[in-house]
Short mmCIF file of C-alpha atoms and ligand atoms in Angstrom, two decimals:
data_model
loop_
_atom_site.label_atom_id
_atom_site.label_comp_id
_atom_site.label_asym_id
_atom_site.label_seq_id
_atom_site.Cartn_x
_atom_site.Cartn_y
_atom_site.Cartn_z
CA UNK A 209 4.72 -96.40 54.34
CA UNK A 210 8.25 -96.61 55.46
CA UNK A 211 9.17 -94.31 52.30
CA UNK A 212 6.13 -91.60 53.02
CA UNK A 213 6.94 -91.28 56.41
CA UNK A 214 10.61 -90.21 55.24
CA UNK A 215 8.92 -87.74 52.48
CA UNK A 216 6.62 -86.24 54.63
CA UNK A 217 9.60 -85.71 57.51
CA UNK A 218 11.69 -83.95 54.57
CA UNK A 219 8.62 -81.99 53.55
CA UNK A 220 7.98 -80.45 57.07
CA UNK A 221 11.44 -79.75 57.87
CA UNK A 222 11.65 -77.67 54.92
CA UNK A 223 8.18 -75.92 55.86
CA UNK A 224 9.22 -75.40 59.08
CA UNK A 225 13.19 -73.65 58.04
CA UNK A 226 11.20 -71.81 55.02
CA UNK A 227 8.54 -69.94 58.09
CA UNK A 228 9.63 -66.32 58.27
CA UNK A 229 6.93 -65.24 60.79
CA UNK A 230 4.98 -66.56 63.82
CA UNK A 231 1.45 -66.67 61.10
CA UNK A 232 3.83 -68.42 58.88
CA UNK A 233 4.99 -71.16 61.24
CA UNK A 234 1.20 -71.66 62.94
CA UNK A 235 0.49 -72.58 58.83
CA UNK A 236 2.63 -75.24 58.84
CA UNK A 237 1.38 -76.10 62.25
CA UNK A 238 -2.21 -76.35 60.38
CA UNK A 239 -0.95 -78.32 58.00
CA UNK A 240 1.25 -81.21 59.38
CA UNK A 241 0.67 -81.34 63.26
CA UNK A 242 -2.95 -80.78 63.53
CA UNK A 243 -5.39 -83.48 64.27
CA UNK A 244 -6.25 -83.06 60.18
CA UNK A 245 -2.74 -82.73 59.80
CA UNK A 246 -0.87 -84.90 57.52
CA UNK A 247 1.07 -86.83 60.33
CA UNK A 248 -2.43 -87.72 61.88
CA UNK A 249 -3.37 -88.76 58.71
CA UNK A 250 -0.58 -91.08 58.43
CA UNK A 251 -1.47 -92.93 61.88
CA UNK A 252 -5.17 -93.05 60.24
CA UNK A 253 -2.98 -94.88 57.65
CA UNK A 254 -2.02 -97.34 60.06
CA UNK A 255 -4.77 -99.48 60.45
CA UNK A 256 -4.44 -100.80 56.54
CA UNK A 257 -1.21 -102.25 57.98
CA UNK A 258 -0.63 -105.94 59.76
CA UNK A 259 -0.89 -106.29 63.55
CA UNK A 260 2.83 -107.32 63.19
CA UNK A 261 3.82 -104.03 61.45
CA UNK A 262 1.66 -101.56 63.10
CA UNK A 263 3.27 -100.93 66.48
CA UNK A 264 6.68 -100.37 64.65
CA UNK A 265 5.29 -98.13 62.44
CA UNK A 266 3.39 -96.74 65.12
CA UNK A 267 6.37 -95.91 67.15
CA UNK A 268 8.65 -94.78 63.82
CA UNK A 269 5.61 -92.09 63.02
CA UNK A 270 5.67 -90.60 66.85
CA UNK A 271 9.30 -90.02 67.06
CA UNK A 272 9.30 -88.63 64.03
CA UNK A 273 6.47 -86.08 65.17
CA UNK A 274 8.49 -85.71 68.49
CA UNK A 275 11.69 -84.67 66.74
CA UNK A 276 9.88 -82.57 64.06
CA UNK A 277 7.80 -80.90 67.08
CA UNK A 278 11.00 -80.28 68.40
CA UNK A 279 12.30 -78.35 65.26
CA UNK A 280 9.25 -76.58 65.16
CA UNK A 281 9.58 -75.25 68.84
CA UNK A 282 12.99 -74.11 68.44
CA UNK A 283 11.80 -72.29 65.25
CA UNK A 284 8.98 -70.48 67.36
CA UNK A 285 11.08 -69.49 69.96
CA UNK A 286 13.42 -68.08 67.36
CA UNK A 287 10.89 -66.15 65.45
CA UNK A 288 9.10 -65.11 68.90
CA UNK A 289 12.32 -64.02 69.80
CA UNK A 290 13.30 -61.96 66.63
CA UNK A 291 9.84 -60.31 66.29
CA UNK A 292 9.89 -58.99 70.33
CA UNK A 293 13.48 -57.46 68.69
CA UNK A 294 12.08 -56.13 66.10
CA UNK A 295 9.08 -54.27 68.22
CA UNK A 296 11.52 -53.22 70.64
CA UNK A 297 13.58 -52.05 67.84
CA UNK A 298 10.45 -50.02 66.66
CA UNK A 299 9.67 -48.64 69.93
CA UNK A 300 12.90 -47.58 71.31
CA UNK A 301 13.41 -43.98 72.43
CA UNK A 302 16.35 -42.42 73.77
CA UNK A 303 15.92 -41.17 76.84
CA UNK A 304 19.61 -39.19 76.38
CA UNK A 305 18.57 -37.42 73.44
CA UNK A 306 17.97 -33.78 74.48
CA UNK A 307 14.71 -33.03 74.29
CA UNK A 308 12.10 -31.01 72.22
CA UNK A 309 12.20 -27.47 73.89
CA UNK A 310 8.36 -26.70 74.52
CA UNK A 311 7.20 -23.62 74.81
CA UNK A 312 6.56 -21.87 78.41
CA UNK A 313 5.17 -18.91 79.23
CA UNK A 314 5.86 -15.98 81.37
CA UNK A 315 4.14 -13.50 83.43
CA UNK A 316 3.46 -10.57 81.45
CA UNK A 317 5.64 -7.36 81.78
CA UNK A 318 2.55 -5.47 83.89
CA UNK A 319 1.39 -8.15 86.17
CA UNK A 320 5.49 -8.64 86.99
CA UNK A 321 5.74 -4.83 87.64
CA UNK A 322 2.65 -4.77 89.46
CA UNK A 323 3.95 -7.76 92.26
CA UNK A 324 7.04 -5.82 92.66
CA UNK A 325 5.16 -2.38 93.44
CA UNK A 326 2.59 -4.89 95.62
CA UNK A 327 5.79 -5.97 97.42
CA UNK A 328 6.79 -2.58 98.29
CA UNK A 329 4.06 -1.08 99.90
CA UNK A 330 3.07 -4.49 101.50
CA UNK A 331 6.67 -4.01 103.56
CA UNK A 332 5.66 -0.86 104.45
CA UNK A 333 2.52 -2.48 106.29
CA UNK A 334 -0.11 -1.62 103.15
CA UNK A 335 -2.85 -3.89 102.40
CA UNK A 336 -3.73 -4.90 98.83
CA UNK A 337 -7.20 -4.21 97.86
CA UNK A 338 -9.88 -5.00 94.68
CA UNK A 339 -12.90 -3.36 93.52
CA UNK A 340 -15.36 -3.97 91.03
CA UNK A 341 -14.71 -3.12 87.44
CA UNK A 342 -18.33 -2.66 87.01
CA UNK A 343 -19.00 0.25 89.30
CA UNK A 344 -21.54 2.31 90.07
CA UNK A 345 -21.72 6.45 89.40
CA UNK A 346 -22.27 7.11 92.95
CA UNK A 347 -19.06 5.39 94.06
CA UNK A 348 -17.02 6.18 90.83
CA UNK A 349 -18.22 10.06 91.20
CA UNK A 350 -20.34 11.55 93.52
CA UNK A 351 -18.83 9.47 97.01
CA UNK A 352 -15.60 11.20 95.37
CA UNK A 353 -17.31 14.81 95.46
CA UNK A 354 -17.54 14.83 91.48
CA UNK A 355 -20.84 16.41 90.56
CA UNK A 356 -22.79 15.86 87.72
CA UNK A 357 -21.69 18.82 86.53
CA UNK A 358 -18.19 17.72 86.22
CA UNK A 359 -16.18 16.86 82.92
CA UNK A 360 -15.09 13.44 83.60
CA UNK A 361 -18.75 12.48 83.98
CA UNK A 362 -19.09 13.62 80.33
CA UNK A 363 -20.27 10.90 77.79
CA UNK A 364 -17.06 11.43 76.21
CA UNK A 365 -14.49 9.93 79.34
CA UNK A 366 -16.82 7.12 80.68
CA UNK A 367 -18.45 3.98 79.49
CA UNK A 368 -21.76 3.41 80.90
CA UNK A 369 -23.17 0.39 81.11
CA UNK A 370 -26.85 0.87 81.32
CA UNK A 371 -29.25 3.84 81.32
CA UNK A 372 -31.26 3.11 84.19
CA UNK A 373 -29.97 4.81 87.04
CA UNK A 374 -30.87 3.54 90.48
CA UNK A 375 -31.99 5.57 92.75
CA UNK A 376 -29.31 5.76 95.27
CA UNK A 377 -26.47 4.39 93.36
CA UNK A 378 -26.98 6.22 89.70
CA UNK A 379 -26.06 4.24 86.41
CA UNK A 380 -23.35 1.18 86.56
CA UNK A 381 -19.92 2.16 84.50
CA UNK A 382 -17.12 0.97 84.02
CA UNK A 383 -14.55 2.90 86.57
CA UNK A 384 -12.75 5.65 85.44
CA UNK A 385 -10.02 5.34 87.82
CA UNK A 386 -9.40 2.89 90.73
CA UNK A 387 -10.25 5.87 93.30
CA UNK A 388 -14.27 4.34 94.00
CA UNK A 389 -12.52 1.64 95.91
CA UNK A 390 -11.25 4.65 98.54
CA UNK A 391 -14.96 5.15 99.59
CA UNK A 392 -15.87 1.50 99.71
CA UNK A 393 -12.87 0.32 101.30
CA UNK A 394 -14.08 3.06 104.23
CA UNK A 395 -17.03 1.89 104.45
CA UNK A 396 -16.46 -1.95 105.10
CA UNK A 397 -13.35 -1.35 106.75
CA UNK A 398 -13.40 2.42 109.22
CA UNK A 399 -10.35 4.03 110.32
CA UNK A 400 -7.14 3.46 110.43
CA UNK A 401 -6.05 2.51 107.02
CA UNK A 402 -3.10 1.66 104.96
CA UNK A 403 -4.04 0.32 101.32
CA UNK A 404 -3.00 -0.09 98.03
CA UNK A 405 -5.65 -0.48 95.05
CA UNK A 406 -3.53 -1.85 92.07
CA UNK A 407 -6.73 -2.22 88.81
CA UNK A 408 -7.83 -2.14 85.41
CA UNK A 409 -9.78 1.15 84.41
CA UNK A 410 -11.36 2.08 81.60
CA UNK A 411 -11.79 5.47 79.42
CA UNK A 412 -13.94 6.65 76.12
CA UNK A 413 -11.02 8.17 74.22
CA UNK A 414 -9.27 7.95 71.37
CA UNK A 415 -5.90 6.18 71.75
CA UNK A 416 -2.36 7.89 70.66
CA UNK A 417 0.92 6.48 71.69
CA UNK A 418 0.43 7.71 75.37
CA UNK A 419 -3.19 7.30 76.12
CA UNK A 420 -5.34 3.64 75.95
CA UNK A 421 -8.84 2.86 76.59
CA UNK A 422 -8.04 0.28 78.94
CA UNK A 423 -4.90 0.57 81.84
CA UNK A 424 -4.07 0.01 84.87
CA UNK A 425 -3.40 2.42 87.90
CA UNK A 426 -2.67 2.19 91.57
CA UNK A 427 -4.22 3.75 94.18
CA UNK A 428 -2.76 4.61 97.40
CA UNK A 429 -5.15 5.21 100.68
CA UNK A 430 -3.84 6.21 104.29
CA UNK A 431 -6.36 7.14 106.97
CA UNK A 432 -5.11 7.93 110.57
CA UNK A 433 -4.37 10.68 113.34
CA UNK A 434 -1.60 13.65 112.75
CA UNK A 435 -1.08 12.45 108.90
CA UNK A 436 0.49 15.00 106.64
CA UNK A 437 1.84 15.29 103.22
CA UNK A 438 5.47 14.67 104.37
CA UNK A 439 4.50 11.29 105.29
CA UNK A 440 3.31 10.55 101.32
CA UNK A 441 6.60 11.98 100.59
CA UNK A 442 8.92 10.04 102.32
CA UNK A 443 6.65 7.06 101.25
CA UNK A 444 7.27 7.79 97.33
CA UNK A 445 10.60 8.33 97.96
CA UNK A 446 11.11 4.88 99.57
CA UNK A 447 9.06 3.25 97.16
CA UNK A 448 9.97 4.75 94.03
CA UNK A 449 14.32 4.33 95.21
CA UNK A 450 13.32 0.71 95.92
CA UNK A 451 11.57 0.28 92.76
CA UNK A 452 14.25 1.95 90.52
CA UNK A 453 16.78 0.42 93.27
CA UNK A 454 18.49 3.93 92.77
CA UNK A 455 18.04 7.33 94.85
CA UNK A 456 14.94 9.20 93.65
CA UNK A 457 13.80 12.85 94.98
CA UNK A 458 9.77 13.76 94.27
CA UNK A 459 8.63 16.98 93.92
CA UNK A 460 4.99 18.26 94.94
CA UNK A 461 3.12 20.46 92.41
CA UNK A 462 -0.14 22.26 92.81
CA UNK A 463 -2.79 19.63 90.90
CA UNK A 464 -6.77 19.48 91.36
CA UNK A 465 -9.18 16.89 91.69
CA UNK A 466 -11.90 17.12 93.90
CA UNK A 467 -11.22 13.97 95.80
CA UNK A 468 -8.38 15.95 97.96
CA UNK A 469 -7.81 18.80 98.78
CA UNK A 470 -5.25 20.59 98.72
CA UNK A 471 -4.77 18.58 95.38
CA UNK A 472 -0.78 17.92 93.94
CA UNK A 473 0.89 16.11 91.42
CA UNK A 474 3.67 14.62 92.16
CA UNK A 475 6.91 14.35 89.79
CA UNK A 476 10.22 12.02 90.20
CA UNK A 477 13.85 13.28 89.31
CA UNK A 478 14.71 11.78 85.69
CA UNK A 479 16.77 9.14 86.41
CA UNK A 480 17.93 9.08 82.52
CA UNK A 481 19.92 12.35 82.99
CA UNK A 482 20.45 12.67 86.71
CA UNK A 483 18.44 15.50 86.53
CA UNK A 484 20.61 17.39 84.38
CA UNK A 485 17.71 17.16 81.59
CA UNK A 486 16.96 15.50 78.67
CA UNK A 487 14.46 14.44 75.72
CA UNK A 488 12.60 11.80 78.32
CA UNK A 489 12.24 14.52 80.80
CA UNK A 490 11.49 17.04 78.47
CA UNK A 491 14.73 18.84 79.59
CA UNK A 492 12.65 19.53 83.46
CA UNK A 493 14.62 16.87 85.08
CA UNK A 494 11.23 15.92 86.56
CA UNK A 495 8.91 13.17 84.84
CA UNK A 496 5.31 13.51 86.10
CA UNK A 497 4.04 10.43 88.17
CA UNK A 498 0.89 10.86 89.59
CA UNK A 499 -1.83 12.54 90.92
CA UNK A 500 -2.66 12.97 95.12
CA UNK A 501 -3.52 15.12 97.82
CA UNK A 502 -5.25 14.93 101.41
CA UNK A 503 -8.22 12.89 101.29
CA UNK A 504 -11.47 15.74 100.88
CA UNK A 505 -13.50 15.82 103.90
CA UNK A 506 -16.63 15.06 101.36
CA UNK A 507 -14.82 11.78 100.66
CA UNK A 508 -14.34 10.52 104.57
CA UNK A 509 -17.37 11.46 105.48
CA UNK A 510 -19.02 9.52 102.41
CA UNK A 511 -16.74 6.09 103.72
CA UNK A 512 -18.75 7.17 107.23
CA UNK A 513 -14.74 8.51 108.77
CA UNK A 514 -15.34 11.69 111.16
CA UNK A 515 -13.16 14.32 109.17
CA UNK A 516 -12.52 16.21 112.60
CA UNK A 517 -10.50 13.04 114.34
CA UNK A 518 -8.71 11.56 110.81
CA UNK A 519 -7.14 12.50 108.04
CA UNK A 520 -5.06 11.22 105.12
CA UNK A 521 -3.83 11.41 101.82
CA UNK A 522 -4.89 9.24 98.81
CA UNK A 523 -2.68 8.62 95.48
CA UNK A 524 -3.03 7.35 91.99
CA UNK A 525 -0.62 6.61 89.12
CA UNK A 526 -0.58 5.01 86.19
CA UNK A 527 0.78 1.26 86.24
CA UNK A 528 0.56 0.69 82.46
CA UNK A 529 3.02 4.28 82.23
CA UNK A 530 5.15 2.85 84.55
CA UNK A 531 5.75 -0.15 82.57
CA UNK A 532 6.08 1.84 79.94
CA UNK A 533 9.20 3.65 81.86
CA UNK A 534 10.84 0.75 83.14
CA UNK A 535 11.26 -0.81 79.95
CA UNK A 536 11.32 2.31 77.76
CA UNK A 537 8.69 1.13 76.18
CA UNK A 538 7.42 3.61 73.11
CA UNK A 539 3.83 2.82 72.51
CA UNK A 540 1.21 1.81 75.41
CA UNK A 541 -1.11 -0.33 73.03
CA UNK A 542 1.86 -2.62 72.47
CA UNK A 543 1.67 -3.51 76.10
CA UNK A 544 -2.04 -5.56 75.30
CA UNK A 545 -1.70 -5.67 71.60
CA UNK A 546 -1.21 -9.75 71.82
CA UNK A 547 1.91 -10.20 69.88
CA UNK A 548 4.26 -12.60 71.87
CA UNK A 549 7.68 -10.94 70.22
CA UNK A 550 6.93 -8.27 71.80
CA UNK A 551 6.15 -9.87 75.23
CA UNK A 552 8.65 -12.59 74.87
CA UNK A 553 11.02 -9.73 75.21
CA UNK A 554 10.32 -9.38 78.83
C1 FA5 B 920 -6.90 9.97 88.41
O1 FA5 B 920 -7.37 9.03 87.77
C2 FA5 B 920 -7.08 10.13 89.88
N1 FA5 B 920 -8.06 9.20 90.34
C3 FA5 B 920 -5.76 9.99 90.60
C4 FA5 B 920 -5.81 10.41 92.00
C5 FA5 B 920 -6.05 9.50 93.01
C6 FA5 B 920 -5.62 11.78 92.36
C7 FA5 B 920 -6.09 9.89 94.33
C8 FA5 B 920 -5.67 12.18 93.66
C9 FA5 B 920 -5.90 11.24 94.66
P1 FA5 B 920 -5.64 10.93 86.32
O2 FA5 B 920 -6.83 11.06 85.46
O3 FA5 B 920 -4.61 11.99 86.21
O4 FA5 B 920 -6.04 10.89 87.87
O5 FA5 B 920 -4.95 9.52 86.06
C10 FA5 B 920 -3.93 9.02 86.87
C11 FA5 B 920 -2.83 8.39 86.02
O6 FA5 B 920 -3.40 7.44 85.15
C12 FA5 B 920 -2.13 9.38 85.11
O7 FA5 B 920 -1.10 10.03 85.78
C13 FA5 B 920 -1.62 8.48 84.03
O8 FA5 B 920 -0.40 7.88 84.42
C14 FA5 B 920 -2.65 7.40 83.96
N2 FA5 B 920 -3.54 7.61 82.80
C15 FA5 B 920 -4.56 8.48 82.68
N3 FA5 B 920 -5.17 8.35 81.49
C16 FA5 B 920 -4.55 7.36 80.84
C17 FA5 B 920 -4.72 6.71 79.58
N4 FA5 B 920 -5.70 7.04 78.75
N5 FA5 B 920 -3.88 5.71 79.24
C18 FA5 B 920 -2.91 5.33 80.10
N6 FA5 B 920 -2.69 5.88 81.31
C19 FA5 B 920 -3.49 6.87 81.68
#
């Protein structure tokens, strides 16, 4: 027994240095230490042998299992020990590598020109005002003394949106310009007023390189005593140098729309050529800007405003054209077209 005790010591010491993994070393574990293992098979042995040998045996077998246990132990510890390395070997990241450059985005060209032009007038005491896309012909047209008779209510400038006019408020469209939010802005709010209408408008027309179905414009609103057109022109002027952060001079012109009257465009000196002229300013010196005028008595008394006491001029340019300026931009449909190198240039 003496000589199988010896074997069966040799035999699990090799098992036990041959284990390369943890699955590995629980086999041998099966095999030798459990209660059907062959070292409790060899105490089973013990009872063929003589009371006088048995507790020598006895003892021989258990420190044997002590000291292989032992072995085995160590060898767990080990192989616990290498596979943790080898997972944390698997798993490492360096947290010094420079890292993957994701992609962020920015605001778009119009929405940044648009805060700065929101900035302006909102330090010269303006408020910022919204309207509804959706609008209805009474507030897009007729509140703004256009009659039915007018072009711009033609089929061919305006998309309606329905063909069942209400009675008071006509068919719903989608605005032409941002001027319907003059008359409502009257109406909720009386005089005085100081506001700038910065939206989306729509037109039915075919596009070319200067002209989309979809912009943007700004209109301008001031409603008070003793208001004149020299106070819209010192206001361009200071918004427009701000803007371009370089002395501009506006010029009035003679304009209609029958929103105001009198009605005016107003042009800025080319800033390209200092005047002098060139191909952006069509060798003028002047680049046309916008359309304004004093507010049409029609129009206050439509936002309930008693024409006799106020008065006050109204504006509206072209945001998307301005864009189009500042960044010499040569097409307007590129401006919504979608294609990030063209934004990502901005
Ligand atoms: C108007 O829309 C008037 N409501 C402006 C106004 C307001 C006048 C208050 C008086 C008092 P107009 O149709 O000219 O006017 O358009 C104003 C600006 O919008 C133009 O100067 C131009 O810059 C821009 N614009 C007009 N049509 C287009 C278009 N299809 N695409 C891009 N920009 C356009």
């Amino acid at each position: 027994m003496e000589e199988k005790l010896k074997e069966l010591e040799a035999k699990v010491k090799i098992a036990i240095a041959a284990a390369k993994t943890l699955s590995e070393l629980q086999e041998v574990h099966n095999l030798y230490f459990s209660r059907k293992g062959e070292l409790a098979g060899l105490m089973n042995e013990l009872a063929k042998l003589s009371s006088a040998e048995r507790p020598k045996m006895g003892q021989a077998i258990n420190s044997a299992k002590v000291a292989l246990l032992t072995e085995f132990e160590q060898k767990q510890s080990e192989l616990k020990r290498a596979e943790m390395e080898s997972q944390l070997e698997e798993e490492w990241v360096d947290i010094t590598a420079p890292g993957v450059d994701g992609h962020r985005g920015h605001i778009h060209p119009l929405s940044q020109v648009q805060q700065e032009v929101e900035e302006i007038f909102s330090s010269m005491g303006f408020e910022i005002k919204d309207g509804p896309e959706v609008e209805s012909e009474y507030f897009n047209f007729e509140g703004l003394n256009i009659p039915a008779s007018h072009p711009a209510r033609d089929m061919q400038d305006t998309f309606f949106v329905d063909e069942n006019p209400d009675k008071d408020f006509g068919r719903l469209v989608l605005r032409t310009h941002t001027s319907p939010v003059q008359v409502r802005t009257m109406q909720a709010e009386g005089a005085p007023l100081r506001i700038i209408v910065p939206g989306r408008v729509f037109r039915y027309e075919a596009t070319d390189a200067s002209h989309d179905s979809t912009f943007y414009q700004v209109e301008g609103l001031l409603v008070d005593e003793d208001i004149s057109l020299a106070h819209l022109k010192g206001v361009m002027e200071e918004f427009l140098t701000r803007l371009f952060q370089k002395e501009v001079h506006v010029r009035f012109r003679p304009g209609y729309f029958p929103f105001v009257e009198p009605g005016l465009e107003l042009d800025f000196g080319c800033l390209l050529c200092e005047q002098k002229g060139c191909k952006t300013c069509k060798f003028t010196g002047w680049i046309e800007f916008m359309g304004a005028g004093m507010v049409h008595p029609f129009v206050l008394k439509a936002g309930g405003i008693n024409p006799e006491k106020y008065q006050g001029w109204a504006f509206g340019f072209g945001l998307t054209r301005l864009v189009m300026m500042r960044h010499r931009i040569p097409d307007i449909r590129l401006n919504f077209g979608g294609d990030v190198r063209f934004l990502n240039q901005f």
